[in-house]
Coordinates of C-alpha atoms in Angstrom, one line a residue:
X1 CA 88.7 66.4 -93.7
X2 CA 91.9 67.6 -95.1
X3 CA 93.8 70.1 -96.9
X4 CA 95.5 69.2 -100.4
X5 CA 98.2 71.1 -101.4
X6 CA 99.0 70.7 -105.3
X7 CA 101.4 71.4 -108.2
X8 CA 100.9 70.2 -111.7
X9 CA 102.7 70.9 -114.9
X10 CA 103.0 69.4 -118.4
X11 CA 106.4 70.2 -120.3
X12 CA 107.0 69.0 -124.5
X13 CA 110.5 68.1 -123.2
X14 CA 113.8 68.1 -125.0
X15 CA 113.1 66.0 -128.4
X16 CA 109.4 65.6 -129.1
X17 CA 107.7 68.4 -130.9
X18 CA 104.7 67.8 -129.3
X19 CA 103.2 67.1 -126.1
X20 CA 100.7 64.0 -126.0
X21 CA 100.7 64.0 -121.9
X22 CA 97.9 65.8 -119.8
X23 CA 97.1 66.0 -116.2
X24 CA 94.0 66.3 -114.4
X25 CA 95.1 69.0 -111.4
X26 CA 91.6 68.6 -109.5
X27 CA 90.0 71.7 -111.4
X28 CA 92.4 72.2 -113.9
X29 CA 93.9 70.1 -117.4
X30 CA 97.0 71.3 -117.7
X31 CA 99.5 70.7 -120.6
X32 CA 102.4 73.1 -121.8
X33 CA 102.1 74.6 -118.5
X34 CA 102.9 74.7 -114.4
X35 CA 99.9 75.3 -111.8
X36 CA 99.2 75.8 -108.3
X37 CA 96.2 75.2 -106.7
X38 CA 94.7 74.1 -102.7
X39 CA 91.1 73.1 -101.4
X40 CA 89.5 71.4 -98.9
X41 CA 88.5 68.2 -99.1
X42 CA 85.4 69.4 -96.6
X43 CA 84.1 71.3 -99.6
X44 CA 83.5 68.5 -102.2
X45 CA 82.0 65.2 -102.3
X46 CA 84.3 63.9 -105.2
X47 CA 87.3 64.9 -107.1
X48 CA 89.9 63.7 -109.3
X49 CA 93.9 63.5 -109.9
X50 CA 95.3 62.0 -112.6
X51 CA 97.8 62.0 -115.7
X52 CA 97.8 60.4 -118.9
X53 CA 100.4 60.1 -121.3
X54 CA 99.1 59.7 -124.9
X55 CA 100.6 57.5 -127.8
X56 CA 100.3 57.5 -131.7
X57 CA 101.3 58.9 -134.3
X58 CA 100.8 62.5 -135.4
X59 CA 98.9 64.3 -132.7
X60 CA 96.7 61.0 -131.9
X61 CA 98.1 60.8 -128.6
X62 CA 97.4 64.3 -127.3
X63 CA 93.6 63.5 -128.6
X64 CA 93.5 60.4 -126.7
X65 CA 95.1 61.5 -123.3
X66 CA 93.0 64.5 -123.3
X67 CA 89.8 63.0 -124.6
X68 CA 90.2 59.9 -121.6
X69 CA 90.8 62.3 -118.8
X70 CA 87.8 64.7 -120.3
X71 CA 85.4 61.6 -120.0
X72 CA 86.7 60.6 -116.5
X73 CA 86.2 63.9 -115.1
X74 CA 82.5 63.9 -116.3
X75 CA 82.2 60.3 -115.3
X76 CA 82.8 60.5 -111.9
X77 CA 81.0 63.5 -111.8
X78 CA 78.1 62.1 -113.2
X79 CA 77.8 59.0 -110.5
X80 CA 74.6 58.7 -108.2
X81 CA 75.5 59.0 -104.6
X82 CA 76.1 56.2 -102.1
X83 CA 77.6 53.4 -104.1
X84 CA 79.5 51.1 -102.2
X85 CA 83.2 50.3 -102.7
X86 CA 82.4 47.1 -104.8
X87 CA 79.6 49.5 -106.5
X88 CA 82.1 51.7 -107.1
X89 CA 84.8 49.4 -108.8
X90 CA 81.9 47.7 -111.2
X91 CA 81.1 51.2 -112.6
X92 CA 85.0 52.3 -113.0
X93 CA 85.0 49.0 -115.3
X94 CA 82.0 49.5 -116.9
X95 CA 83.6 52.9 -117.0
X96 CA 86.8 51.9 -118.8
X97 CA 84.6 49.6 -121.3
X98 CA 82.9 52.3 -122.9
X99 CA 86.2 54.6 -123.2
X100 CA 87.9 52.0 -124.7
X101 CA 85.0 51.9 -127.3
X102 CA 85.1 55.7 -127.4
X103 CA 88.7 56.5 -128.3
X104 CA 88.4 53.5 -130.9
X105 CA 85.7 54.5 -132.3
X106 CA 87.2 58.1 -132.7
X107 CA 90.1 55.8 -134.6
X108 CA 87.6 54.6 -137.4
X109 CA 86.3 58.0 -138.3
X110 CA 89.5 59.1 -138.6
X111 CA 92.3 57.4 -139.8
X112 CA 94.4 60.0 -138.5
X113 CA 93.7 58.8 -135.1
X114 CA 94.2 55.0 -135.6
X115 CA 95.5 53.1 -132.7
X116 CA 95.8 56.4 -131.0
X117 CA 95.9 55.1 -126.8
X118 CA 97.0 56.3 -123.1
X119 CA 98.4 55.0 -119.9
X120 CA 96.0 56.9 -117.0
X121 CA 97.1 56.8 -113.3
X122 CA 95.2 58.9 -110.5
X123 CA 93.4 59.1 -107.4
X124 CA 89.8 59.1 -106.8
X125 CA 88.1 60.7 -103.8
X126 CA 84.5 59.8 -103.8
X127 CA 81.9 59.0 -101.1
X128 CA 84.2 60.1 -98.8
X129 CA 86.7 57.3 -99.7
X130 CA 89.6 57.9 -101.4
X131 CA 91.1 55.1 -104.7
X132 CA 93.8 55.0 -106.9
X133 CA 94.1 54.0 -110.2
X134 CA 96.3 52.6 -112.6
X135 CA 96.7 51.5 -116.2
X136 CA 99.8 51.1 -118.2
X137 CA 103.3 52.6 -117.1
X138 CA 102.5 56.0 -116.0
X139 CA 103.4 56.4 -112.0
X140 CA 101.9 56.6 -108.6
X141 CA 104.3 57.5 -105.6
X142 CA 104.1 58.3 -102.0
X143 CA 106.6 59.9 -99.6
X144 CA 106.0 59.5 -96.2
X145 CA 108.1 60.5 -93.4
X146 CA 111.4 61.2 -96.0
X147 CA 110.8 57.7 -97.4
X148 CA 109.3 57.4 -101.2
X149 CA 107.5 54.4 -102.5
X150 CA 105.9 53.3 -105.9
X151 CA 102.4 52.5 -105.3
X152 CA 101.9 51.6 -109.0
X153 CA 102.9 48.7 -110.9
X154 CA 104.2 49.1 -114.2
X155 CA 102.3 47.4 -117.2
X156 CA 105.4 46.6 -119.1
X157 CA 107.3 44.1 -120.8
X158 CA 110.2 45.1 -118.2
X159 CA 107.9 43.9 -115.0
X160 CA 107.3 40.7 -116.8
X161 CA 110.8 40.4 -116.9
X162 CA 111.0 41.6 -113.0
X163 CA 113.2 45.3 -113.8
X164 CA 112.4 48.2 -112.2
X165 CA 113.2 50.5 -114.9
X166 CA 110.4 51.5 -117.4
X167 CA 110.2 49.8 -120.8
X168 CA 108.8 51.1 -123.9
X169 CA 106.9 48.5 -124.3
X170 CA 103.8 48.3 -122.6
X171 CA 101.3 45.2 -121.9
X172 CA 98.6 47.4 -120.7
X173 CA 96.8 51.0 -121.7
X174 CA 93.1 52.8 -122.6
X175 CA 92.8 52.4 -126.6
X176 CA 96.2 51.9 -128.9
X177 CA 94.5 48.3 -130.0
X178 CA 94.3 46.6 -126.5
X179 CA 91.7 44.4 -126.7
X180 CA 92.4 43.5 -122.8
X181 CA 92.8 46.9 -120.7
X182 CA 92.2 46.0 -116.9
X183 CA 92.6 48.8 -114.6
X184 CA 94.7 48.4 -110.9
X185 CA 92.2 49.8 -108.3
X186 CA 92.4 50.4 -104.9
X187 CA 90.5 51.9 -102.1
X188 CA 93.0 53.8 -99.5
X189 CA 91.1 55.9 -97.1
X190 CA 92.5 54.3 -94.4
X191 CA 95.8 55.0 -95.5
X192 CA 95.4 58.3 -96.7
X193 CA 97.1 60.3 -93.6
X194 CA 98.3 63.5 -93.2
X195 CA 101.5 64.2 -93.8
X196 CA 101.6 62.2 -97.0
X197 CA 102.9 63.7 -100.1
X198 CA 101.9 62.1 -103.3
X199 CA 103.2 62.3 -106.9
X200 CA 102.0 60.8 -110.5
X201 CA 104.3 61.0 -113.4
X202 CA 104.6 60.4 -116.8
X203 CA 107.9 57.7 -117.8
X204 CA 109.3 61.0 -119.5
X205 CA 110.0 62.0 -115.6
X206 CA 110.7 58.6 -114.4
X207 CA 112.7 57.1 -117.1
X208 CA 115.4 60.3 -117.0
X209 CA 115.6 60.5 -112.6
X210 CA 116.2 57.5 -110.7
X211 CA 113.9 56.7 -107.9
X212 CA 116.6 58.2 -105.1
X213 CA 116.8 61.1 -106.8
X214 CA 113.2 61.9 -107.2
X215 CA 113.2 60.9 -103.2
X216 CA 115.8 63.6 -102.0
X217 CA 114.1 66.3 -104.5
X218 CA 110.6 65.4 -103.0
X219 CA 112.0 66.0 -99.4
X220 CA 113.1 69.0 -100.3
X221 CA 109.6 70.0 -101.7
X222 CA 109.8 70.1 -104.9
X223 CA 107.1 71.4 -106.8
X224 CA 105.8 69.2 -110.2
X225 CA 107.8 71.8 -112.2
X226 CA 110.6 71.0 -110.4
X227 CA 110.4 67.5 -110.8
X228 CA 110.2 68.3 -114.5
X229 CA 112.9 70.2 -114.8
X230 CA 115.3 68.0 -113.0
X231 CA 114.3 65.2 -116.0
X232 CA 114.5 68.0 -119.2
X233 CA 118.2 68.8 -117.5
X234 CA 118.8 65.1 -117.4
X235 CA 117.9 65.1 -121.2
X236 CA 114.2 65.2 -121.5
X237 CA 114.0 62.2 -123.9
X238 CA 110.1 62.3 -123.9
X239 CA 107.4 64.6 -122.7
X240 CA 107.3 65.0 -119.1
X241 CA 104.7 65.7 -116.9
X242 CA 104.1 65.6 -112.6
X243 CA 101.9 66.3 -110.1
X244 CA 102.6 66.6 -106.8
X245 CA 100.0 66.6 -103.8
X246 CA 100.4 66.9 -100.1
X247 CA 98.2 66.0 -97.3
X248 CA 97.8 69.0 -94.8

């Protein structure tokens, strides 16, 4: 069992008026906002992390990123005990199916909310195994011992082309008209080790501070706040949103 140290926050940013990101901070949706929170992992049987960075027009994307970590929180929640790992993946698809059909759905009632989509990336603790997930450009990091790593793969014209730096253009995401979304899913536990420090991110964060910099701020333990700071002082093109979570 472990203890998880976390720090979330969702900032508007420099240009946009609005904020279409949200994270999931375990017990918590934050957006607009910087939070703090611990627990044990003794004292659940299930939990999620994640972040989702919303698109469309008017205030579509906020309704989508909000709505698609609303119904994978209650998802999750709602699954039987004891599935397996390949149990497990079959209902996170079967999962991503019938959100796909949700936030379109939600488009057709409502022109307003047309093509309205998200990118989601998070980890998933349940049945004491621990998964991460990933779908569209949205980030999943790891520092261990001083060293940071994306975990993630970006869903982007610019991996296509084999570039590390985000594109705005992206080949993969929950809603927005893609008739294809897949999600990257991975069971971890045995990699999951104390000491660890973890971060998801919105391309607002990730497209204004360069890997290395993100790296030394992390090893100096930087907060998610932090993190979004250093990318609104860097010019906060977009909204940007972190959480940060340590292994104790």
């Amino acid at each position: 069992m472990s203890r998880i140290v976390l720090t979330a926050a969702s900032r508007v940013g420099c240009v946009r008026s609005n904020n279409e990101d949200m994270v999931l901070a375990y017990d918590k949706f934050v957006r607009g906002e910087a939070y703090h929170t611990e627990f044990m992992t003794e004292n659940c049987d299930r939990f999620v992390i994640a972040l989702a960075d919303g698109m469309g027009g008017h205030q579509a994307g906020e309704v989508a990123s909000a709505d698609v970590l609303a119904n994978l929180l209650f998802f999750v929640n709602d699954l039987p005990k004891g599935l397996s790992i390949s149990e497990f993946n079959e209902m996170m698809l079967v999962w991503l199916d019938s959100v796909n059909k949700m936030v379109a759905s939600k488009g057709h009632v409502d022109p307003a909310l047309a093509e309205m989509g998200t990118t989601l990336v998070g980890i998933l603790y349940y049945g004491d195994r621990y998964y991460w997930i990933n779908c569209g450009d949205s980030r999943l990091y790891r520092l261990r011992d001083g060293k940071l790593t994306q975990l993630s793969t970006d869903h982007s014209l610019n991996t296509l082309k084999g570039e590390k730096r985000h594109s705005n253009v992206i080949t993969n995401c929950i809603g927005a008209g893609c008739k294809n979304s897949y999600l990257d899913m991975y069971e971890f536990t045995d990699d999951f080790l104390q000491g660890d420090t973890y971060m998801i991110c919105s391309d607002g964060l990730s497209d204004m501070i360069y890997d290395d910099q993100i790296e030394s701020l992390m090893q100096d333990g930087a907060s998610a706040n932090r993190l979004c700071e250093a990318a609104i002082e860097a010019g906060g093109y977009d909204n940007v949103s972190a959480c940060v979570f340590s292994v104790m």
